[in-house]
Coordinates of C-alpha atoms and ligand atoms in Angstrom, one line a residue:
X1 CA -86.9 57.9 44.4
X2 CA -84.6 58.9 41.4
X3 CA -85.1 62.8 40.8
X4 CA -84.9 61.9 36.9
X5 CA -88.0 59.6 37.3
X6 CA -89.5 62.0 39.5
X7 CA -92.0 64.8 39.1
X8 CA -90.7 68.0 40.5
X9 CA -91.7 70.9 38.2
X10 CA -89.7 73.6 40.4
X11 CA -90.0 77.4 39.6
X12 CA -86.5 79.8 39.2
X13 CA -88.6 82.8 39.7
X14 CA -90.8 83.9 42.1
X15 CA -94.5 83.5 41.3
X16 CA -95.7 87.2 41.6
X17 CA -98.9 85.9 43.0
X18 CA -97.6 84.9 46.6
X19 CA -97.4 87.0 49.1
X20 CA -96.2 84.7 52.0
X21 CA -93.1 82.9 52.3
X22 CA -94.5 79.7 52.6
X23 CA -96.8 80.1 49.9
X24 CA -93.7 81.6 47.1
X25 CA -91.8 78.0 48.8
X26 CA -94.4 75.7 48.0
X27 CA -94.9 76.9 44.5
X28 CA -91.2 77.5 43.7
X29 CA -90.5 73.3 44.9
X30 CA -93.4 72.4 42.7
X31 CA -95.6 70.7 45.6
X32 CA -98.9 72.3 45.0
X33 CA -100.9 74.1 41.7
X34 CA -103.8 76.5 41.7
X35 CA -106.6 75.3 39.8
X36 CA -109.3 78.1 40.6
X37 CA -109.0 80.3 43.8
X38 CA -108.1 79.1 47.1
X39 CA -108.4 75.4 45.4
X40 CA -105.3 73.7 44.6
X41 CA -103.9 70.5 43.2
X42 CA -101.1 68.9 45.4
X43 CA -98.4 67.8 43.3
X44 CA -96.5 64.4 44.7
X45 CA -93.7 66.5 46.7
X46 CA -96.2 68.1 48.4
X47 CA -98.7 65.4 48.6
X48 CA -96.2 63.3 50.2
X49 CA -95.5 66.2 52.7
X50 CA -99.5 66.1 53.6
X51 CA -99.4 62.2 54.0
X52 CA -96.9 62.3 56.0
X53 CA -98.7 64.9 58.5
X54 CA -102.1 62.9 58.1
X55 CA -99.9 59.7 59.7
X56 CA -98.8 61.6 62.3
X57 CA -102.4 62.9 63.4
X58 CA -103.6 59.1 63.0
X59 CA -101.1 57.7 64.9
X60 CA -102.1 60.0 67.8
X61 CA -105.5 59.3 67.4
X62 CA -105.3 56.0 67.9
X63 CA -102.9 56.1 70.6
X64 CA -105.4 58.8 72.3
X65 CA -108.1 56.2 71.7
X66 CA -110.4 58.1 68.8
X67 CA -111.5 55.7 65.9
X68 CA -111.3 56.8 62.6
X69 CA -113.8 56.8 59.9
X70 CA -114.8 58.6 56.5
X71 CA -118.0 60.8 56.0
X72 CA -119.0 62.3 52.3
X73 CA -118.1 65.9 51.8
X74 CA -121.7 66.7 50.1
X75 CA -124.4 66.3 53.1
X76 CA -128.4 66.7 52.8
X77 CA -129.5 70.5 53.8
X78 CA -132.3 69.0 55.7
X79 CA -130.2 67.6 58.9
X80 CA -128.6 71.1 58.8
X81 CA -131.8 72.4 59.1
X82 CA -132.5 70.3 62.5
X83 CA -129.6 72.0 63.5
X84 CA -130.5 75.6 62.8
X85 CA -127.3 75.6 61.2
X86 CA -128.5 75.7 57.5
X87 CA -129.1 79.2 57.5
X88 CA -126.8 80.5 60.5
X89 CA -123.9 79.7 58.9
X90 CA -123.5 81.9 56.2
X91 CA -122.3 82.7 52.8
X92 CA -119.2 80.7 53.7
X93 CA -121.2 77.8 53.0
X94 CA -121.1 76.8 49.5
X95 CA -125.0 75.2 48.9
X96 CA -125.7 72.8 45.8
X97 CA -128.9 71.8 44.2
X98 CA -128.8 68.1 42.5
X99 CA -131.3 67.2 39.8
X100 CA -134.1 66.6 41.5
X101 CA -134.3 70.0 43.3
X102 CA -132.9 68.9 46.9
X103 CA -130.6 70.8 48.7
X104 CA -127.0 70.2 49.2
X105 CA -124.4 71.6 50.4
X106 CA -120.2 71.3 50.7
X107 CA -119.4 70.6 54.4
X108 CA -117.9 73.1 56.4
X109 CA -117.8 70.7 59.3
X110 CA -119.7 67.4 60.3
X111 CA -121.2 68.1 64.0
X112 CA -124.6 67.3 62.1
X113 CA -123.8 64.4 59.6
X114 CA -122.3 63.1 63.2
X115 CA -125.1 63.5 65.4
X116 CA -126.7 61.9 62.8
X117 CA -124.9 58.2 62.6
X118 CA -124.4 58.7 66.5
X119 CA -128.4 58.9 67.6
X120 CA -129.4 56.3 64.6
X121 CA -126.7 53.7 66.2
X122 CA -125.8 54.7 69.9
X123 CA -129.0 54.3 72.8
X124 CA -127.0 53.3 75.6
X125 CA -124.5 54.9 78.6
X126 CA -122.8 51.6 78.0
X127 CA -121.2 52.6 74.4
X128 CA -120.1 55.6 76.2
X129 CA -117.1 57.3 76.2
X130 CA -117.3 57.1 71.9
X131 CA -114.7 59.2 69.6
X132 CA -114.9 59.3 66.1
X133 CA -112.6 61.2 64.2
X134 CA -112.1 61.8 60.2
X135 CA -109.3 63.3 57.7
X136 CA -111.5 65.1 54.9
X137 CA -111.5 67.9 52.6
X138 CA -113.7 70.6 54.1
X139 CA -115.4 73.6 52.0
X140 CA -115.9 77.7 53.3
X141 CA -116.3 80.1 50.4
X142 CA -114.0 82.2 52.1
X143 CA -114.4 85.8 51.4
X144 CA -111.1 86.4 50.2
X145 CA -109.3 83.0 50.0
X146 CA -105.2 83.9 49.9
X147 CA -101.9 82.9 51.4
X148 CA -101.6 79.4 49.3
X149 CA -102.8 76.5 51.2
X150 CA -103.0 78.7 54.6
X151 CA -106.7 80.2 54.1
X152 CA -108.1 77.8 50.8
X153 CA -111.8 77.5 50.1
X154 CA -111.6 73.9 49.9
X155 CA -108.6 72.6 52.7
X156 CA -108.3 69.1 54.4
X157 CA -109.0 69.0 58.0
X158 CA -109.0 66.1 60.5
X159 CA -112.4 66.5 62.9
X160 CA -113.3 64.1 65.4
X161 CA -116.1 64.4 67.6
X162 CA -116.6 63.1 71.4
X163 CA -120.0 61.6 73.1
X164 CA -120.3 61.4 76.7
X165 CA -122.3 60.0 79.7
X166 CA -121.7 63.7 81.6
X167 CA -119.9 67.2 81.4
X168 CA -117.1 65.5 83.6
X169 CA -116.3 62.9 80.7
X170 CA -116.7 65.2 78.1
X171 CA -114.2 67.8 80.0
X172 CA -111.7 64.8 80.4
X173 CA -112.4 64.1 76.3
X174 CA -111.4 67.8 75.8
X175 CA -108.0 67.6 77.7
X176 CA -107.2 64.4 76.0
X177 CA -107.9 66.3 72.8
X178 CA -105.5 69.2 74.0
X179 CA -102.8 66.7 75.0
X180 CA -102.7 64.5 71.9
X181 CA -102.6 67.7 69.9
X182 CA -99.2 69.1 72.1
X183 CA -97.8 65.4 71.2
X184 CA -99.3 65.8 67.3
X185 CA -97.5 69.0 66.8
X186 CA -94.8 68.4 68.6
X187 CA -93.5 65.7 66.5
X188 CA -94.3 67.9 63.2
X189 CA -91.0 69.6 64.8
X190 CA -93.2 72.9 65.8
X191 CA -94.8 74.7 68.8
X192 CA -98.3 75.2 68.9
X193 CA -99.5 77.4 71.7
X194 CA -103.0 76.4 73.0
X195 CA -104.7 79.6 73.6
X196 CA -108.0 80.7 74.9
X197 CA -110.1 81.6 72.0
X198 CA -114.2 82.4 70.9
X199 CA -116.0 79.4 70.0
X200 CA -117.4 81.2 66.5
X201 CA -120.2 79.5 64.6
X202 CA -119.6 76.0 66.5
X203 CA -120.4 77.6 69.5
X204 CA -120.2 76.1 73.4
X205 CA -118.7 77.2 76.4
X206 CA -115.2 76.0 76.4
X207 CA -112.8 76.6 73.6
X208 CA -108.9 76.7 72.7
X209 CA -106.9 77.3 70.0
X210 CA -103.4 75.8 68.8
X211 CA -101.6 78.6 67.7
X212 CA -98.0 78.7 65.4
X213 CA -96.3 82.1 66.1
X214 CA -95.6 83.8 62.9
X215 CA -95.1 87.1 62.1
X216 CA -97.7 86.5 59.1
X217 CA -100.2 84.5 61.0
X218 CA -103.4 86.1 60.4
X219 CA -104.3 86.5 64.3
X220 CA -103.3 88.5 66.6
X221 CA -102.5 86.8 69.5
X222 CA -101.2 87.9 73.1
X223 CA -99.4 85.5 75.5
X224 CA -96.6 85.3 78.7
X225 CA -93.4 84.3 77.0
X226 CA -93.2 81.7 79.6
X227 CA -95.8 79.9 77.9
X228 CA -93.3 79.2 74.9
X229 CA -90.6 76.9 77.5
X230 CA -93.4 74.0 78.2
X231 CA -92.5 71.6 76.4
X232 CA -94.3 67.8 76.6
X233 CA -92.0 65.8 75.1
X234 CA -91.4 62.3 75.6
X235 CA -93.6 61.6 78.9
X236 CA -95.2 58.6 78.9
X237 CA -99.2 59.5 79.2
X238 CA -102.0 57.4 80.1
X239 CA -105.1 59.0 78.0
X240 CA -107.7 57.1 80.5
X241 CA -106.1 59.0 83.8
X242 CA -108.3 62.0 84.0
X243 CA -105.9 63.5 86.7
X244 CA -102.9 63.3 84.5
X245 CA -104.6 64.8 81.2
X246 CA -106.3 67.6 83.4
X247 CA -102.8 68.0 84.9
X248 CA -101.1 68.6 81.5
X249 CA -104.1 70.7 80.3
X250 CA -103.7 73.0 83.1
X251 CA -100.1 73.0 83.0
X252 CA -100.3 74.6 79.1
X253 CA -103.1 76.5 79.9
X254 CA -102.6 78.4 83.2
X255 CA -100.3 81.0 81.7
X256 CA -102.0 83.7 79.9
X257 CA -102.0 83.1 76.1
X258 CA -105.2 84.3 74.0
X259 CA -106.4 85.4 70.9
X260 CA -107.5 89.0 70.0
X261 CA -111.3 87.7 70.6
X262 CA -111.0 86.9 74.4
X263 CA -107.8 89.2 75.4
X264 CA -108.4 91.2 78.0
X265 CA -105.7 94.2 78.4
X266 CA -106.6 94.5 81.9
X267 CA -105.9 90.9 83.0
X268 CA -103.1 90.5 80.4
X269 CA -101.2 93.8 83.0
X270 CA -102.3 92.3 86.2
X271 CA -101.2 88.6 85.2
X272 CA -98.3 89.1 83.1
X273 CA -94.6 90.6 84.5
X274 CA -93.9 93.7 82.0
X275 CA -90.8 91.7 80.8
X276 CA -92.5 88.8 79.7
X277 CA -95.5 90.6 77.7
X278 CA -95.7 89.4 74.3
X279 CA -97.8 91.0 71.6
X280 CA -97.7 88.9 68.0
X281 CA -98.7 86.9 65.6
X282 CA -100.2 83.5 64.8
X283 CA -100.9 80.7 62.5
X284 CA -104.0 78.6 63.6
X285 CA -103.6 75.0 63.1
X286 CA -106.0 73.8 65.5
X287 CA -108.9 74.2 67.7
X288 CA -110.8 72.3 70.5
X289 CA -114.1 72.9 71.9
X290 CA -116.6 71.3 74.3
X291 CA -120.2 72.4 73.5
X292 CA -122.2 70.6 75.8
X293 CA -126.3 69.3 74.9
X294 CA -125.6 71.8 71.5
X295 CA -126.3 69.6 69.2
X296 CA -127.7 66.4 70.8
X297 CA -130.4 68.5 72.2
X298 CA -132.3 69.4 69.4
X299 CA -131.0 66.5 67.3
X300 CA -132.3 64.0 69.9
X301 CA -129.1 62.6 70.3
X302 CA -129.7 60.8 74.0
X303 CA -129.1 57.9 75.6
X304 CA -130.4 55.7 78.4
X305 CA -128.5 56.6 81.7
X306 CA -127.9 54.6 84.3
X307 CA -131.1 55.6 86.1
X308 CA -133.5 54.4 82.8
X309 CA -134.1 58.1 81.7
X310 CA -133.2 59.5 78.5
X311 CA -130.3 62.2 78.6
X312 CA -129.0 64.3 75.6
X313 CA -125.0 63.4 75.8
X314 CA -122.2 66.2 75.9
X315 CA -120.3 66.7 73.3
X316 CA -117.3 68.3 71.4
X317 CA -115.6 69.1 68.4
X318 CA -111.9 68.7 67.7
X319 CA -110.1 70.5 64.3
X320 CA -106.4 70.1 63.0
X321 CA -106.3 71.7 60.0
X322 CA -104.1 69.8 58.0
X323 CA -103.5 71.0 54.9
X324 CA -103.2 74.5 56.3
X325 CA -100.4 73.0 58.4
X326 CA -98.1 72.1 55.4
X327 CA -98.0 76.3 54.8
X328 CA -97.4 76.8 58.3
X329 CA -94.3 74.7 59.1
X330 CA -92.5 76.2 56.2
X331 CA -93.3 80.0 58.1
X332 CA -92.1 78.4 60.8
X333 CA -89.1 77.3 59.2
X334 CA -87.0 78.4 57.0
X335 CA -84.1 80.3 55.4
X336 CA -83.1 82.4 52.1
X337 CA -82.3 79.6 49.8
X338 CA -85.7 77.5 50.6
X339 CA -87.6 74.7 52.8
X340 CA -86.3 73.2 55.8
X341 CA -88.4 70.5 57.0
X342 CA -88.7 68.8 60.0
X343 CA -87.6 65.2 60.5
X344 CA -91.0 64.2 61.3
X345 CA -92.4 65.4 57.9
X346 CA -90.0 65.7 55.1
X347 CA -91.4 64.3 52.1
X348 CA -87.8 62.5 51.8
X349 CA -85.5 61.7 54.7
X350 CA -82.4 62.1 52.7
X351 CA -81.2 63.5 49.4
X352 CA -77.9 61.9 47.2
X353 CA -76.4 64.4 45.3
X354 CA -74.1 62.7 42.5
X355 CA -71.3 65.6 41.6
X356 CA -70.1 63.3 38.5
X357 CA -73.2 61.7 37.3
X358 CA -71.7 58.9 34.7
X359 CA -68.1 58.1 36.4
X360 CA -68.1 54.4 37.0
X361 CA -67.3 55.3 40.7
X362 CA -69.2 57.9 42.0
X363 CA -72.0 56.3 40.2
X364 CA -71.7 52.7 41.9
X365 CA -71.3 54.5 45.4
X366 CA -74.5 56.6 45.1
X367 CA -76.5 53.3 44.1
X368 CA -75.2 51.6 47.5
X369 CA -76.6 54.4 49.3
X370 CA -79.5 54.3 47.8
X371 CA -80.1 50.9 48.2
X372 CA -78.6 50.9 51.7
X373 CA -81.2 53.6 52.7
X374 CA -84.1 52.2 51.4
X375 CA -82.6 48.6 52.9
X376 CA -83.0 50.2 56.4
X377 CA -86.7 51.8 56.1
X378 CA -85.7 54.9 54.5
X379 CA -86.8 56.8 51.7
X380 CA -83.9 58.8 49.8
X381 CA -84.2 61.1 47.0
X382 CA -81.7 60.5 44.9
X383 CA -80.3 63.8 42.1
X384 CA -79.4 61.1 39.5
X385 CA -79.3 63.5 36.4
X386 CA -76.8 65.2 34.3
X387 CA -76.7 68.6 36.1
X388 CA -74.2 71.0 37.2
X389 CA -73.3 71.1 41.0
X390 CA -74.6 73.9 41.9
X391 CA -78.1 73.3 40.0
X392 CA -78.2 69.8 42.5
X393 CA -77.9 71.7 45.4
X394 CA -80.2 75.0 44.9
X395 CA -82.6 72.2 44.7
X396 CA -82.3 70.5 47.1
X397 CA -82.0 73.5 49.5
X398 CA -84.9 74.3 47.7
X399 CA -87.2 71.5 48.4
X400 CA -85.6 71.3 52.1
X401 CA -84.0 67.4 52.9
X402 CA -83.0 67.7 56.2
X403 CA -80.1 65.9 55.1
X404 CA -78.2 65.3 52.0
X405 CA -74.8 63.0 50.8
X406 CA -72.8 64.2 48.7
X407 CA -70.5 61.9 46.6
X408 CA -67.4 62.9 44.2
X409 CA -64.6 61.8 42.9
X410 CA -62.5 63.4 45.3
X411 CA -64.1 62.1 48.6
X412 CA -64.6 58.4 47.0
X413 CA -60.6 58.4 46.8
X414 CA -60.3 59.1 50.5
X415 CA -63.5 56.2 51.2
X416 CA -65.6 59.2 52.7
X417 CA -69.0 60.7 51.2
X418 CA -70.5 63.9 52.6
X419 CA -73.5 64.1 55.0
X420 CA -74.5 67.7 55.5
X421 CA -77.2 68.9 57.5
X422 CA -79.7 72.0 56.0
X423 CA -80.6 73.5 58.9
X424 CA -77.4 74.3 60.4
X425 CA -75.2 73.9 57.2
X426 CA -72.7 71.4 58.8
X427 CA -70.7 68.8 57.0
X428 CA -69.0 66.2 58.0
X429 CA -67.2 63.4 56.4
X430 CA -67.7 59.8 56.8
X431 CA -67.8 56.5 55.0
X432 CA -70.6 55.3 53.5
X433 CA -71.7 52.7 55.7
X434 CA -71.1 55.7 58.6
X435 CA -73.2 58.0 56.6
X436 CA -76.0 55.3 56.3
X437 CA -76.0 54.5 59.9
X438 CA -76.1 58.3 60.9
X439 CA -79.5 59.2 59.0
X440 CA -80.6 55.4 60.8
X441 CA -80.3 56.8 63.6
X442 CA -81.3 60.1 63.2
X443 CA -84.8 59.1 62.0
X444 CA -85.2 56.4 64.7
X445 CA -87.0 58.9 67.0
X446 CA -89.5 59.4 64.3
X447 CA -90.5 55.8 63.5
X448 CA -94.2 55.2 63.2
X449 CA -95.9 54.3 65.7
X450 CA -98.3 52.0 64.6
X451 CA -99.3 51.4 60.5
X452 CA -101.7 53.6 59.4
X453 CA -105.2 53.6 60.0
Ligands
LIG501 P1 -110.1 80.6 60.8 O1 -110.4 81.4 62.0 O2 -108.7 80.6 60.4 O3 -111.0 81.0 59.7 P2 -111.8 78.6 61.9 O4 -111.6 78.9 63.3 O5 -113.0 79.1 61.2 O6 -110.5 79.1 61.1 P3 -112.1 75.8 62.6 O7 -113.6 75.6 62.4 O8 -111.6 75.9 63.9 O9 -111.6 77.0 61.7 O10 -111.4 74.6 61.8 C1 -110.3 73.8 62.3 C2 -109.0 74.1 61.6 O11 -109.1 74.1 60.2 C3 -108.5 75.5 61.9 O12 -107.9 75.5 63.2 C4 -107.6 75.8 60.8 O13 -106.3 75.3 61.1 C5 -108.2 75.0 59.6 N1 -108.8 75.9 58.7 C6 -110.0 76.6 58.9 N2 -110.3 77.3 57.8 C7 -109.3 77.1 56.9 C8 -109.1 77.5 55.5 N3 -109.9 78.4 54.9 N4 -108.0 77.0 54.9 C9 -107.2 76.2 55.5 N5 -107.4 75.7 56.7 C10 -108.4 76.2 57.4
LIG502 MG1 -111.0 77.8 64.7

């Protein structure tokens, strides 16, 4: 992408309404708009930053075995109802009347719309183990919506849903969940502690939460600062091997990490050395449950066993919430002058800064590394207009490129162009075809893994 062609309406000042970091970020690099409150419009920087976490989380679907689909954001009041859920759940729950006087309403969630397709289409063990997972935007008339895209009223959310034979299946759907989330996150470039949490208006017996410390995460969360050195990293995993996703599960889990709801100051003393007591902050970007007969119960979701008798199957629930995410990988990082993604979501792998936009020269080398990018599966941003220096690289500091070129007139003389990394602030100088090679391989690690669902 040429920035000249682009649409990047970046702010000098600081909006007065943020109060967060990340919010201030994303309105200053001109990825997202308010249109009414806690609703926003996601303007192509930051819509390519939320595609590009939505591939990730399909990617790891799939690989975990989950099939996507797509359910409608307005649902029928009436299967809510079969739930008891219609009027448990609150004012959070934005209700609708269409023209003919039937109830509507915004979903909060699917487990019912779920239940629904699942005990209309599914009567046998044998379609068992089945998960279904979606990317959609969710509604909660939050009471006070704030923080940008970290607590919207209407926020994209992937949920998938497991149906099983018995409680052991649905136990190993639940650790599969909690492992492809570790991998999910992890290659979003952030740590996401699972934590024992309260199950809240889902309900069920077994629940954790994926956790982002932050100092302005909006729970309060205690943990063992041992819990932060697990990492999963590149292990090869086998989502049918029960024994190897219980293993992980308990390996992440064993340590004590929980959120205000379930801590317990007496445990957290007896369990935890002194030393390694941690008392902070977190961002919630995920949360896994496993609720049993809940919903198939009184939904009639059952199936013919093995035996010939009908049994209500166990289920779960699985949340990432997505667009919330985008806010919470800028908290987690960082620095004075703006973004600094992560290789595994930057909107744009690479920026080109031009210092002498118009010489022949300088010119001609910036179009080879453009092209030369792009040639090798890479999408560069390229500053193409007639700006001063400094301007090209506030924003690009600004909208955070892990990695930017820089090309003059002075380097060109020597054969080299600049590659400088944001994080750490390093240059180095190398050749062109060195420079292109270098992001190559730099990104290879973060190749998709499969197209897109
Ligand atoms: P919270 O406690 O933050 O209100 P929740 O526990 O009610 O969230 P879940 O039902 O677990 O939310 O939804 C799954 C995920 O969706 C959450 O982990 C969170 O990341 C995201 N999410 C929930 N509410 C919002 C919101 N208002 N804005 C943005 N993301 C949200
Ligand atoms: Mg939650």
């Amino acid at each position: 992408m040429r920035l000249s062609r682009y649409f990047l309406p970046v702010l000098k000042e600081n909006p007065a309404e943020a109060q967060i970091v990340s919010h201030r970020l994303m309105l200053r690099a001109g990825m997202i708009k308010q249109s009414a409150a806690g609703i926003y419009s996601w303007l192509p920087l930051g819509f390519k930053v939320l595609r590009r976490i939505e591939n990730i989380i399909h990617e790891e679907q799939l690989r975990a075995g989950h099939l996507p689909m797509l359910m409608p954001t307005l649902q029928s009041a009436d299967l809510w109802r079969e739930s008891g859920r219609y009027d448990a759940y609150g004012e959070e729950m934005l209700r609708i009347t269409d023209r003919h006087g039937r109830d509507m309403l915004y979903t909060p969630t699917a487990e019912e719309l779920i239940t629904d397709i699942f005990r209309t289409h599914v009567s046998s063990y044998r379609d068992l183990p089945l998960t279904l997972y979606q990317i959609q935007w969710k509604f909660r008339d939050e009471i006070r919506p704030r923080f940008g895209v970290m607590r919207g009223r209407e926020f994209l959310m992937k949920d998938g849903y497991n149906f099983d034979l018995t409680r052991e299946d649905a136990l190993h759907a639940y650790n599969r969940h909690l492992v492809s989330y570790l991998r999910t996150y992890e290659r979003m470039g952030l740590q996401a502690i699972p934590m024992r949490a309260d199950s809240g208006p889902i309900g069920g017996e077994d629940t954790h939460e994926f956790l982002v410390l932050a100092e302005t995460g909006e729970s309060e969360v205690f943990y063992d600062s041992a819990v932060t050195e697990i990492r999963l990293g590149a292990r090869d995993i086998d989502y049918d091997d029960h024994d190897q996703c219980r293993a992980i599960m308990e390996e992440f889990t064993a340590l004590y990490a929980r959120t205000d709801e379930t801590h317990d100051e007496a445990a957290f003393t007896a369990q935890v050395p002194e030393a390694r007591r941690r008392r902070a902050r977190g961002i919630e970007v995920g949360q896994i449950f496993y609720f049993g007969t809940k919903y198939s119960e009184p939904m009639g979701a059952t199936v013919q066993g093995p035996d010939g008798a009908q049994v209500p199957v166990h289920m779960g629930s699985h949340g990432i919430g997505v667009s919330r995410l985008v806010g919470a990988i800028i908290e987690a990082s960082h620095d004075e002058s703006g973004i600094i993604w992560p290789e595994g979501v930057t909107p744009f792998h690479c920026g080109i800064v031009n210092l002498r936009q118009g010489d022949a020269q300088a010119d001609a080398a910036c179009e080879g590394l453009y092209s030369a990018l792009g040639a090798a599966g890479l999408e560069p941003l390229y500053d193409d207009r007639e700006e001063r220096a400094g301007a090209k690289f506030a924003t690009m500091d600004l909208i955070g490129l892990p990695w930017r070129i820089t090309v003059g007139p002075r380097g060109l003389k020597k054969g080299v162009v600049e590659l400088t990394c944001r994080s750490t602030g390093e240059s180095e100088e190398l050749s062109p075809e060195a420079a292109v090679a270098r992001v190559q391989e730099i990104y290879e690690p973060h190749r998709p893994v499969r197209p897109g669902a």
